[in-house]
N, CA, C and O of each residue as an XYZ file, in Angstrom:
772
protein
N     -34.232    -21.746      6.099
C     -34.883    -20.644      6.784
C     -33.927    -19.910      7.773
O     -33.775    -20.263      8.943
N     -33.290    -18.843      7.182
C     -32.352    -18.159      8.022
C     -32.991    -16.893      8.757
O     -34.179    -16.573      8.693
N     -32.149    -16.336      9.353
C     -32.442    -15.041     10.107
C     -32.928    -13.931      9.065
O     -33.749    -13.068      9.372
N     -32.351    -14.036      7.821
C     -32.676    -12.890      6.867
C     -34.101    -12.983      6.593
O     -34.703    -11.910      6.556
N     -34.778    -14.079      6.389
C     -36.237    -14.074      5.970
C     -37.065    -13.607      7.025
O     -38.150    -13.102      6.739
N     -36.658    -13.720      8.331
C     -37.462    -13.294      9.489
C     -37.417    -11.810      9.731
O     -38.287    -11.282     10.424
N     -36.440    -11.117      9.190
C     -36.391     -9.769      9.417
C     -37.202     -8.889      8.559
O     -37.361     -9.323      7.418
N     -37.753     -7.757      8.832
C     -38.497     -6.957      8.004
C     -37.562     -6.359      6.802
O     -36.337     -6.288      6.897
N     -38.255     -5.968      5.740
C     -37.365     -5.334      4.759
C     -36.695     -4.059      5.140
O     -37.227     -3.328      5.974
N     -35.586     -3.754      4.594
C     -34.764     -2.544      4.934
C     -33.845     -2.773      6.047
O     -33.168     -1.821      6.436
N     -33.732     -3.965      6.631
C     -32.714     -4.335      7.598
C     -31.514     -4.861      7.045
O     -31.618     -5.855      6.326
N     -30.351     -4.352      7.263
C     -29.083     -4.813      6.656
C     -28.297     -5.526      7.853
O     -28.229     -5.011      8.969
N     -27.746     -6.678      7.550
C     -26.902     -7.339      8.432
C     -25.457     -7.323      8.043
O     -25.172     -7.708      6.909
N     -24.533     -6.929      8.838
C     -23.144     -6.888      8.532
C     -22.396     -6.894      9.848
O     -22.987     -6.922     10.927
N     -21.072     -6.866      9.728
C     -20.145     -6.797     10.900
C     -19.528     -5.375     10.994
O     -19.481     -4.623     10.020
N     -19.072     -5.062     12.186
C     -18.305     -3.898     12.452
C     -17.146     -3.717     11.590
O     -16.846     -2.626     11.107
N     -16.429     -4.910     11.380
C     -15.230     -4.828     10.509
C     -15.614     -4.476      9.095
O     -14.925     -3.688      8.448
N     -16.677     -5.029      8.606
C     -17.087     -4.638      7.095
C     -17.514     -3.195      7.057
O     -17.125     -2.557      6.079
N     -18.235     -2.580      7.940
C     -18.606     -1.231      7.949
C     -17.412     -0.301      8.052
O     -17.307      0.664      7.295
N     -16.400     -0.617      9.097
C     -15.237      0.135      9.122
C     -14.308      0.064      7.921
O     -13.699      1.043      7.489
N     -14.240     -1.174      7.408
C     -13.552     -1.313      6.111
C     -14.094     -0.519      4.883
O     -13.364     -0.032      4.019
N     -15.289     -0.452      4.898
C     -15.979      0.342      3.781
C     -15.801      1.781      3.984
O     -15.629      2.522      3.016
N     -15.835      2.232      5.227
C     -15.596      3.694      5.484
C     -14.093      3.972      5.214
O     -13.787      4.976      4.570
N     -13.204      3.178      5.651
C     -11.769      3.439      5.433
C     -11.411      3.483      3.917
O     -10.715      4.388      3.455
N     -11.912      2.475      3.168
C     -11.550      2.455      1.812
C     -12.211      3.664      1.111
O     -11.611      4.207      0.183
N     -13.299      4.062      1.473
C     -13.932      5.273      0.845
C     -13.353      6.689      1.239
O     -13.793      7.708      0.705
N     -12.396      6.722      2.148
C     -11.901      7.979      2.634
C     -10.415      7.894      2.722
O      -9.865      8.195      3.781
N      -9.739      7.514      1.708
C      -8.242      7.465      1.621
C      -7.724      8.762      1.095
O      -8.053      9.159     -0.022
N      -6.913      9.436      1.881
C      -6.416     10.655      1.511
C      -4.873     10.577      1.178
O      -4.060     10.352      2.075
N      -4.522     10.753     -0.026
C      -3.126     10.530     -0.431
C      -2.094     11.684      0.016
O      -2.458     12.860      0.017
N      -0.943     11.348      0.351
C       0.168     12.285      0.424
C       1.080     12.044     -0.717
O       1.766     11.022     -0.730
N       1.133     12.846     -1.604
C       1.822     12.647     -2.903
C       3.230     12.992     -2.663
O       3.545     14.039     -2.097
N       4.144     12.065     -3.117
C       5.539     12.252     -3.021
C       6.206     12.039     -4.385
O       6.899     11.051     -4.630
N       5.963     12.999     -5.235
C       6.455     12.937     -6.594
C       7.865     13.394     -6.725
O       8.214     14.536     -6.426
N       8.775     12.354     -7.238
C      10.213     12.698     -7.167
C      10.814     12.795     -8.585
O      11.865     13.405     -8.781
N      10.128     12.182     -9.567
C      10.692     12.161    -10.947
C       9.596     12.125    -11.892
O       8.505     12.617    -11.604
N       9.849     11.515    -13.111
C       8.940     11.537    -14.227
C       7.609     10.809    -13.933
O       6.606     11.120    -14.575
N       7.568      9.881    -13.012
C       6.442      9.188    -12.580
C       5.462     10.158    -11.985
O       4.254      9.923    -12.021
N       5.986     11.305    -11.409
C       5.032     12.316    -10.847
C       4.167     12.905    -11.850
O       3.089     13.372    -11.483
N       4.526     12.945    -13.145
C       3.648     13.572    -14.080
C       2.469     12.728    -14.425
O       1.386     13.234    -14.719
N       2.681     11.414    -14.389
C       1.536     10.411    -14.494
C       0.664     10.442    -13.257
O      -0.560     10.333    -13.338
N       1.319     10.594    -12.092
C       0.506     10.725    -10.849
C      -0.334     11.996    -10.907
O      -1.503     11.920    -10.529
N       0.160     13.184    -11.356
C      -0.491     14.344    -11.501
C      -1.665     14.285    -12.394
O      -2.732     14.833    -12.114
N      -1.429     13.546    -13.577
C      -2.436     13.340    -14.582
C      -3.567     12.576    -14.160
O      -4.681     12.754    -14.653
N      -3.311     11.658    -13.192
C      -4.382     10.805    -12.560
C      -5.490     11.629    -11.962
O      -6.648     11.213    -11.983
N      -5.158     12.812    -11.418
C      -6.139     13.693    -10.717
C      -6.821     14.513    -11.715
O      -7.760     15.214    -11.337
N      -6.435     14.514    -13.049
C      -7.077     15.321    -13.925
C      -8.541     14.835    -14.463
O      -8.997     13.775    -14.034
N      -9.173     15.508    -15.276
C     -10.624     15.080    -15.602
C     -10.757     13.841    -16.448
O     -11.790     13.177    -16.531
N      -9.585     13.576    -17.091
C      -9.802     12.212    -17.943
C      -9.775     10.984    -17.057
O     -10.439      9.999    -17.380
N      -9.070     10.995    -15.999
C      -9.055      9.755    -15.094
C      -9.743      9.985    -13.764
O     -10.243      9.023    -13.181
N      -9.796     11.178    -13.262
C     -10.746     11.581    -12.293
C     -10.496     10.750    -10.914
O     -11.236      9.832    -10.562
N      -9.507     11.131    -10.276
C      -9.190     10.483     -8.854
C     -10.345     10.750     -7.939
O     -10.577      9.950     -7.033
N     -11.120     11.867     -8.118
C     -12.222     12.275     -7.141
C     -13.286     11.271     -7.043
O     -13.966     11.246     -6.017
N     -13.513     10.419     -8.018
C     -14.559      9.442     -7.816
C     -14.258      8.345     -6.869
O     -15.131      7.524     -6.584
N     -13.023      8.288     -6.352
C     -12.707      7.406     -5.246
C     -12.537      8.268     -3.952
O     -12.003      7.755     -2.968
N     -12.962      9.528     -3.923
C     -12.876     10.240     -2.649
C     -11.471     10.660     -2.393
O     -11.154     10.957     -1.241
N     -10.616     10.711     -3.336
C      -9.126     10.999     -3.176
C      -8.691     12.240     -3.837
O      -7.526     12.424     -4.192
N      -9.703     13.142     -4.006
C      -9.326     14.442     -4.730
C      -8.469     15.355     -3.850
O      -7.729     16.196     -4.360
N      -8.567     15.192     -2.561
C      -7.799     16.063     -1.732
C      -6.426     15.432     -1.435
O      -6.279     14.589     -0.551
N      -5.444     15.875     -2.208
C      -4.100     15.518     -2.022
C      -3.468     16.312     -0.843
O      -3.317     17.532     -0.922
N      -3.118     15.628      0.203
C      -2.751     16.303      1.421
C      -1.280     16.778      1.346
O      -0.368     16.025      1.007
N      -1.112     18.065      1.682
C       0.184     18.675      1.732
C       0.817     18.475      3.113
O       2.000     18.765      3.292
N       0.053     17.988      4.082
C       0.613     17.683      5.371
C       0.523     16.244      5.677
O      -0.579     15.725      5.495
N       1.416     15.564      6.079
C       1.336     14.179      6.332
C       0.372     13.802      7.465
O      -0.126     12.676      7.469
N       0.099     14.652      8.383
C      -0.786     14.373      9.508
C      -2.142     14.148      9.077
O      -2.925     13.590      9.845
N      -2.518     14.539      7.883
C      -3.883     14.322      7.354
C      -3.997     13.358      6.284
O      -5.052     13.222      5.665
N      -2.915     12.653      6.027
C      -2.937     11.713      4.919
C      -2.729     10.304      5.487
O      -2.093     10.138      6.528
N      -3.281      9.270      4.785
C      -3.168      7.900      5.110
C      -2.537      6.989      4.033
O      -2.228      5.813      4.226
N      -2.377      7.697      2.830
C      -1.754      6.938      1.681
C      -0.517      7.695      1.167
O      -0.618      8.859      0.780
N       0.532      7.097      1.164
C       1.629      7.791      0.475
C       2.009      7.050     -0.875
O       2.331      5.863     -0.935
N       1.922      7.931     -1.961
C       2.247      7.352     -3.210
C       3.788      7.812     -3.531
O       4.006      9.004     -3.748
N       4.703      6.991     -3.555
C       6.069      7.339     -3.947
C       6.268      7.199     -5.432
O       6.416      6.090     -5.943
N       6.273      8.308     -6.123
C       6.395      8.288     -7.647
C       7.718      8.634     -8.005
O       8.071      9.804     -7.862
N       8.558      7.729     -8.481
C       9.958      8.089     -8.935
C      11.066      7.594     -8.120
O      10.875      7.032     -7.041
N      12.206      7.795     -8.617
C      13.493      7.321     -7.942
C      13.695      8.068     -6.681
O      13.435      9.270     -6.641
N      14.150      7.422     -5.634
C      14.455      8.026     -4.250
C      15.888      8.060     -4.065
O      16.518      7.003     -4.018
N      16.483      9.232     -3.951
C      17.925      9.430     -3.777
C      18.244      9.129     -2.211
O      17.349      9.102     -1.367
N      19.493      8.926     -1.941
C      19.984      8.626     -0.639
C      19.810      9.918      0.278
O      19.726      9.789      1.500
N      19.763     11.053     -0.282
C      19.458     12.361      0.497
C      17.966     12.386      0.727
O      17.544     12.856      1.784
N      17.177     11.937     -0.143
C      15.784     12.115      0.163
C      15.123     10.976      0.952
O      13.964     11.083      1.354
N      15.879      9.871      1.173
C      15.393      8.818      1.921
C      15.022      9.231      3.365
O      13.933      8.839      3.784
N      15.748      9.920      4.108
C      15.484     10.373      5.369
C      14.210     11.181      5.489
O      13.404     11.005      6.404
N      14.068     12.049      4.552
C      12.897     12.882      4.519
C      11.663     12.118      4.253
O      10.654     12.355      4.917
N      11.672     11.203      3.312
C      10.550     10.209      2.926
C      10.128      9.445      4.283
O       8.950      9.296      4.609
N      11.226      8.978      5.039
C      10.905      8.161      6.228
C      10.313      9.076      7.376
O       9.532      8.619      8.210
N      10.720     10.364      7.372
C      10.126     11.266      8.407
C       8.666     11.636      8.054
O       7.842     11.712      8.965
N       8.306     11.874      6.754
C       7.042     12.113      6.384
C       6.145     10.872      6.670
O       5.012     11.051      7.116
N       6.618      9.625      6.426
C       5.954      8.511      6.661
C       5.674      8.265      8.117
O       4.594      7.785      8.462
N       6.612      8.577      8.981
C       6.493      8.477     10.452
C       5.443      9.503     10.995
O       4.828      9.256     12.032
N       5.249     10.612     10.314
C       4.347     11.595     10.706
C       2.876     11.247     10.385
O       1.945     11.789     10.979
N       2.707     10.320      9.419
C       1.316      9.961      9.041
C       0.660      9.206     10.076
O       1.312      8.466     10.812
N      -0.694      9.355     10.192
C      -1.495      8.742     11.186
C      -1.705      7.334     10.852
O      -1.798      7.039      9.660
N      -1.792      6.438     11.734
C      -2.174      4.920     11.640
C      -3.708      4.903     11.254
O      -4.446      5.774     11.717
N      -4.171      3.969     10.453
C      -3.467      2.984      9.591
C      -2.870      3.809      8.506
O      -3.485      4.825      8.183
N      -1.775      3.520      7.908
C      -1.242      4.136      6.733
C      -0.767      3.056      5.664
O      -0.458      1.910      5.990
N      -0.739      3.514      4.397
C      -0.472      2.630      3.302
C       0.479      3.418      2.439
O       0.580      4.644      2.462
N       1.262      2.479      1.571
C       2.307      3.008      0.722
C       2.146      2.292     -0.627
O       2.086      1.064     -0.680
N       2.077      3.078     -1.726
C       2.110      2.584     -3.079
C       3.515      2.989     -3.688
O       3.897      4.160     -3.674
N       4.160      2.094     -4.152
C       5.511      2.311     -4.850
C       5.322      2.390     -6.229
O       5.179      1.335     -6.846
N       5.293      3.590     -6.896
C       4.876      3.773     -8.208
C       6.093      3.920     -9.159
O       6.902      4.835     -9.005
N       6.198      3.047    -10.093
C       7.254      3.038    -10.984
C       8.307      2.056    -10.671
O       8.472      1.655     -9.519
N       9.070      1.634    -11.727
C      10.246      0.738    -11.462
C      11.345      1.357    -10.678
O      12.031      0.639     -9.950
N      11.575      2.685    -10.772
C      12.747      3.371    -10.080
C      12.436      3.361     -8.542
O      13.350      3.197     -7.735
N      11.086      3.544     -8.132
C      10.720      3.518     -6.791
C      10.678      2.055     -6.222
O      10.905      1.814     -5.036
N      10.407      1.208     -7.045
C      10.218     -0.247     -6.639
C      11.620     -0.946     -6.459
O      11.831     -1.666     -5.484
N      12.538     -0.720     -7.394
C      13.708     -1.385     -7.393
C      15.008     -0.612     -7.824
O      16.080     -1.182     -8.026
N      14.811      0.697     -7.941
C      16.015      1.498     -8.351
C      16.099      1.718     -9.887
O      16.791      2.618    -10.361
N      15.382      0.876    -10.632
C      15.318      1.017    -12.016
C      16.563      0.835    -12.771
O      17.303     -0.119    -12.531
N      16.832      1.730    -13.695
C      18.058      1.637    -14.515
C      19.320      2.437    -13.671
O      20.469      2.435    -14.111
N      18.976      3.051    -12.523
C      19.842      3.757    -11.873
C      20.435      2.935    -10.757
O      20.085      3.059     -9.584
N      21.413      2.033    -11.211
C      22.033      1.079    -10.180
C      23.318      1.805     -9.700
O      24.396      1.375    -10.110
N      23.292      2.808     -8.913
C      24.429      3.480     -8.491
C      24.328      3.803     -6.932
O      23.348      3.452     -6.276
N      25.308      4.431     -6.432
C      25.433      4.667     -4.981
C      24.405      5.941     -4.654
O      24.132      6.118     -3.467
N      23.928      6.673     -5.463
C      23.103      7.752     -5.114
C      21.584      7.455     -4.956
O      20.831      8.173     -4.299
N      21.196      6.306     -5.634
C      19.789      5.978     -5.622
C      19.561      4.884     -4.720
O      20.396      3.983     -4.641
N      18.424      4.874     -3.976
C      17.987      3.829     -3.090
C      17.417      2.717     -4.013
O      16.603      3.017     -4.886
N      17.829      1.448     -3.835
C      17.482      0.401     -4.692
C      16.178     -0.247     -4.216
O      16.143     -1.433     -3.887
N      15.148      0.526     -4.188
C      13.849      0.129     -3.754
C      13.394      0.789     -2.530
O      14.024      0.676     -1.478
N      12.254      1.516     -2.641
C      11.807      2.397     -1.396
C      11.383      1.506     -0.300
O      11.135      2.019      0.791
N      11.257      0.085     -0.481
C      10.938     -0.769      0.564
C      12.179     -0.883      1.663
O      12.008     -1.437      2.749
N      13.343     -0.345      1.296
C      14.432     -0.318      2.228
C      14.193      0.872      3.178
O      14.933      0.970      4.156
N      13.187      1.819      2.967
C      13.016      2.985      3.652
C      11.666      2.880      4.432
O      11.589      3.143      5.632
N      10.638      2.491      3.692
C       9.248      2.498      4.336
C       8.549      1.098      3.792
O       8.845      0.638      2.689
N       7.661      0.514      4.613
C       7.052     -0.738      4.168
C       6.097     -0.397      3.021
O       5.380      0.598      3.123
N       6.054     -1.159      1.958
C       5.321     -0.994      0.830
C       4.102     -1.906      0.723
O       4.305     -3.102      0.933
N       2.843     -1.502      0.420
C       1.745     -2.303      0.316
C       1.546     -2.667     -1.126
O       1.294     -3.855     -1.325
N       1.605     -1.933     -2.097
C       1.416     -2.104     -3.596
C       2.609     -1.677     -4.309
O       3.106     -0.566     -4.129
N       3.082     -2.549     -5.121
C       4.169     -2.234     -6.186
C       3.547     -2.028     -7.450
O       2.854     -2.914     -7.950
N       3.757     -0.819     -8.066
C       3.273     -0.589     -9.420
C       4.460     -0.548    -10.398
O       5.360      0.274    -10.226
N       4.476     -1.383    -11.377
C       5.628     -1.519    -12.232
C       5.351     -0.522    -13.406
O       4.281      0.057    -13.597
N       6.458     -0.417    -14.141
C       6.277      0.367    -15.384
C       7.200      1.606    -15.352
O       7.529      2.109    -14.278
N       7.608      2.084    -16.525
C       8.482      3.285    -16.630
C       8.028      4.240    -17.753
O       8.432      4.056    -18.901
N       7.310      5.115    -17.490
C       6.436      5.296    -16.275
C       5.153      4.574    -16.406
O       4.722      4.229    -17.506
N       4.551      4.347    -15.312
C       3.298      3.509    -15.323
C       2.216      4.514    -15.614
O       2.249      5.639    -15.114
N       1.187      4.083    -16.481
C       0.137      4.893    -17.062
C      -0.769      5.206    -15.863
O      -0.759      4.496    -14.857
N      -1.578      6.320    -15.996
C      -2.571      6.534    -14.906
C      -3.617      5.504    -14.684
O      -4.115      5.356    -13.567
N      -3.979      4.762    -15.741
C      -4.877      3.627    -15.575
C      -4.284      2.614    -14.632
O      -4.991      2.084    -13.774
N      -2.986      2.325    -14.767
C      -2.331      1.344    -13.847
C      -2.424      1.850    -12.478
O      -2.764      1.080    -11.580
N      -2.132      3.160    -12.223
C      -2.339      3.743    -10.812
C      -3.681      3.509    -10.305
O      -3.818      3.044     -9.174
N      -4.681      3.786    -11.030
C      -6.066      3.667    -10.603
C      -6.324      2.237    -10.332
O      -7.097      1.957     -9.415
N      -5.745      1.265    -11.052
C      -6.005     -0.133    -10.834
C      -5.286     -0.640     -9.431
O      -5.764     -1.489     -8.679
N      -4.099      0.026     -9.250
C      -3.427     -0.347     -7.974
C      -4.239      0.330     -6.747
O      -4.324     -0.277     -5.679
N      -4.770      1.463     -6.907
C      -5.552      2.107     -5.845
C      -6.813      1.272     -5.617
O      -7.247      1.179     -4.468
N      -7.444      0.643     -6.656
C      -8.672     -0.259     -6.444
C      -8.064     -1.472     -5.692
O      -8.712     -1.869     -4.723
N      -7.005     -2.066     -5.976
C      -6.523     -3.220     -5.170
C      -6.201     -2.814     -3.849
O      -6.474     -3.588     -2.932
N      -5.655     -1.706     -3.602
C      -5.390     -1.203     -2.207
C      -6.842     -1.093     -1.433
O      -7.045     -1.567     -0.316
N      -7.699     -0.469     -2.131
C      -9.068     -0.404     -1.570
C      -9.658     -1.709     -1.130
O     -10.321     -1.802     -0.097
N      -9.403     -2.734     -1.943
C      -9.938     -4.172     -1.612
C      -9.129     -4.599     -0.344
O      -9.656     -5.187      0.601
N      -7.933     -4.290     -0.392
C      -7.028     -4.713      0.778
C      -7.584     -4.111      2.147
O      -7.832     -4.758      3.165
N      -7.729     -2.741      1.960
C      -8.342     -2.041      3.066
C      -9.547     -2.491      3.673
O      -9.720     -2.637      4.883
N     -10.474     -2.729      2.650
C     -11.901     -3.128      3.017
C     -11.923     -4.525      3.718
O     -12.810     -4.824      4.518
N     -10.925     -5.343      3.385
C     -10.921     -6.672      4.050
C     -10.022     -6.760      5.153
O      -9.778     -7.884      5.592
N      -9.452     -5.690      5.710
C      -8.535     -5.722      6.744
C      -9.178     -6.015      8.082
O     -10.292     -5.567      8.355
N      -8.510     -6.733      8.883
C      -9.258     -6.983     10.219
C      -8.947     -5.854     11.201
O      -8.066     -5.027     10.966
N      -9.683     -5.844     12.293
C      -9.482     -4.777     13.268
C      -8.977     -5.354     14.626
O      -9.137     -6.544     14.899
N      -8.389     -4.516     15.434
C      -8.150     -4.898     16.848
C      -7.071     -5.992     16.941
O      -6.073     -5.969     16.221
N      -7.300     -6.922     17.828
C      -6.534     -8.171     18.149
C      -6.448     -8.943     16.924
O      -5.369     -9.440     16.600
N      -7.567     -9.098     16.164
C      -7.563     -9.832     14.874
C      -6.489     -9.285     13.889
O      -5.805    -10.025     13.182
N      -6.400     -7.960     13.901
C      -5.397     -7.216     12.972
C      -4.073     -7.607     13.353
O      -3.295     -7.954     12.464
N      -3.671     -7.598     14.677
C      -2.383     -8.020     15.123
C      -1.962     -9.375     14.836
O      -0.809     -9.668     14.522
N      -3.003    -10.270     14.961
C      -2.728    -11.697     14.613
C      -2.574    -11.914     13.139
O      -1.805    -12.774     12.710
N      -3.322    -11.114     12.324
C      -3.233    -11.304     10.869
C      -1.801    -10.679     10.460
O      -1.120    -11.268      9.620
N      -1.405     -9.639     10.980
C      -0.014     -9.055     10.636
C       1.072    -10.115     11.052
O       1.988    -10.364     10.268
N       0.981    -10.762     12.308
C       1.903    -11.663     12.731
C       1.947    -13.025     11.781
O       2.980    -13.626     11.488
N       0.721    -13.350     11.399
C       0.715    -14.486     10.407
C       1.331    -14.248      9.116
O       2.007    -15.129      8.584
N       1.133    -13.050      8.544
C       1.722    -12.567      7.304
C       3.124    -12.536      7.418
O       3.818    -13.008      6.517
N       3.656    -11.994      8.503
C       5.090    -11.864      8.751
C       5.837    -13.148      8.841
O       6.953    -13.314      8.348
N       5.127    -14.097      9.532
C       5.675    -15.518      9.586
C       5.723    -16.154      8.250
O       6.694    -16.815      7.883
N       4.630    -15.946      7.496
C       4.644    -16.605      6.082
C       5.754    -15.976      5.199
O       6.348    -16.615      4.330
N       5.974    -14.739      5.475
C       7.025    -14.077      4.467
C       8.384    -14.578      4.914
O       9.254    -14.803      4.073
N       8.594    -14.761      6.205
C       9.945    -15.193      6.709
C      10.140    -16.680      6.253
O      11.277    -17.061      5.974
N       9.120    -17.496      6.172
C       9.258    -18.891      5.713
C       9.633    -18.868      4.289
O      10.386    -19.747      3.871
N       9.164    -17.908      3.461
C       9.559    -17.925      2.044
C      11.021    -17.415      1.801
O      11.575    -17.678      0.734
N      11.614    -16.732      2.715
C      13.012    -16.312      2.552
C      13.909    -17.469      2.574
O      13.724    -18.348      3.415
N      14.978    -17.557      1.625
C      15.776    -18.609      1.559
C      16.758    -18.747      2.683
O      17.316    -19.827      2.875
N      17.004    -17.651      3.467
C      17.994    -17.655      4.529
C      17.328    -17.866      5.896
O      18.017    -17.751      6.909
N      16.088    -18.154      5.972
C      15.404    -18.357      7.139
C      15.265    -19.838      7.513
O      14.166    -20.392      7.551
N      16.443    -20.468      7.793
C      16.432    -21.883      7.923
C      15.673    -22.222      9.205
O      14.888    -23.171      9.210
N      15.885    -21.471     10.299
C      15.365    -21.756     11.617
C      13.884    -21.581     11.787
O      13.252    -22.099     12.707
N      13.335    -20.783     10.801
C      11.931    -20.383     10.893
C      11.052    -21.192      9.934
O      10.015    -20.673      9.521
N      11.401    -22.447      9.548
C      10.631    -23.174      8.691
C      10.900    -23.185      7.154
O      10.285    -23.907      6.370
N      11.883    -22.309      6.807
C      12.259    -22.274      5.423
C      13.196    -23.434      5.038
O      13.498    -24.307      5.851
N      13.648    -23.414      3.760
C      14.655    -24.398      3.293
C      16.013    -24.303      4.055
O      16.401    -23.179      4.373
N      16.691    -25.289      4.342
C      17.966    -25.100      4.922
C      18.971    -24.418      4.096
O      18.798    -24.456      2.878
N      20.022    -23.784      4.580
C      21.063    -23.133      3.699
C      21.621    -24.098      2.802
O      21.901    -25.246      3.149
N      21.778    -23.654      1.691
C      22.459    -24.516      0.617
C      21.614    -25.576      0.003
O      22.023    -26.189     -0.982
N      20.512    -25.807      0.512
C      19.568    -26.828     -0.022
C      18.840    -26.310     -1.339
O      18.321    -25.194     -1.335
N      18.807    -27.061     -2.381
C      18.122    -26.665     -3.620
C      16.702    -26.913     -3.334
O      16.349    -27.927     -2.732
N      15.825    -25.963     -3.773
C      14.382    -26.016     -3.536
C      13.747    -27.304     -4.137
O      12.697    -27.714     -3.641
N      14.360    -28.007     -5.244
C      13.679    -29.131     -5.705
C      14.340    -30.362     -5.275
O      13.971    -31.426     -5.773
N      15.304    -30.337     -4.383
C      16.062    -31.499     -3.902
C      15.213    -32.332     -3.014
O      14.330    -31.744     -2.388
N      15.352    -33.634     -2.863
C      14.623    -34.424     -1.955
C      15.160    -34.322     -0.550
O      16.349    -34.076     -0.347
N      14.361    -34.494      0.340
C      14.890    -34.288      1.772
C      14.930    -35.663      2.439
O      15.320    -35.774      3.601
């Protein structure tokens, strides 16, 4: 016999975090940053066959101040990296980044001095989308995964604590973070301690 049985019909119980998460996930406006061939797949995602509008994302923002999702599609050159960072810094909080394609995620086949070997060297990335080029269906799937991440995001002090916990967990996974709970330098992961 819980509280739900005692309430009249039509009453909905939830938390402020869940309502805010639902509102945020339903109103993500992308700032497209198409740099190479992946941009063609990104553009086709907005077409009638894949219809990005059903997620409330039909408005691709040309100004970063009105966007909260940056989709980096294609390889990032060293000359373009500062521009990318400037646009990211102009976006309002909270903001998210999808790295679309293998060139944006890791430099791809362009292992030279002119191409940034992963856009995560310039901006923090939330979702990595593999493929050369990734299909529009893959981009839609990554957007749905980002929506799930946004909807379950904490608010306020809880958000800061969640970010700190995730940062510590990532540092523990690094092989060079011996003082932060990771494996000592030179130790084999399977070796007995």
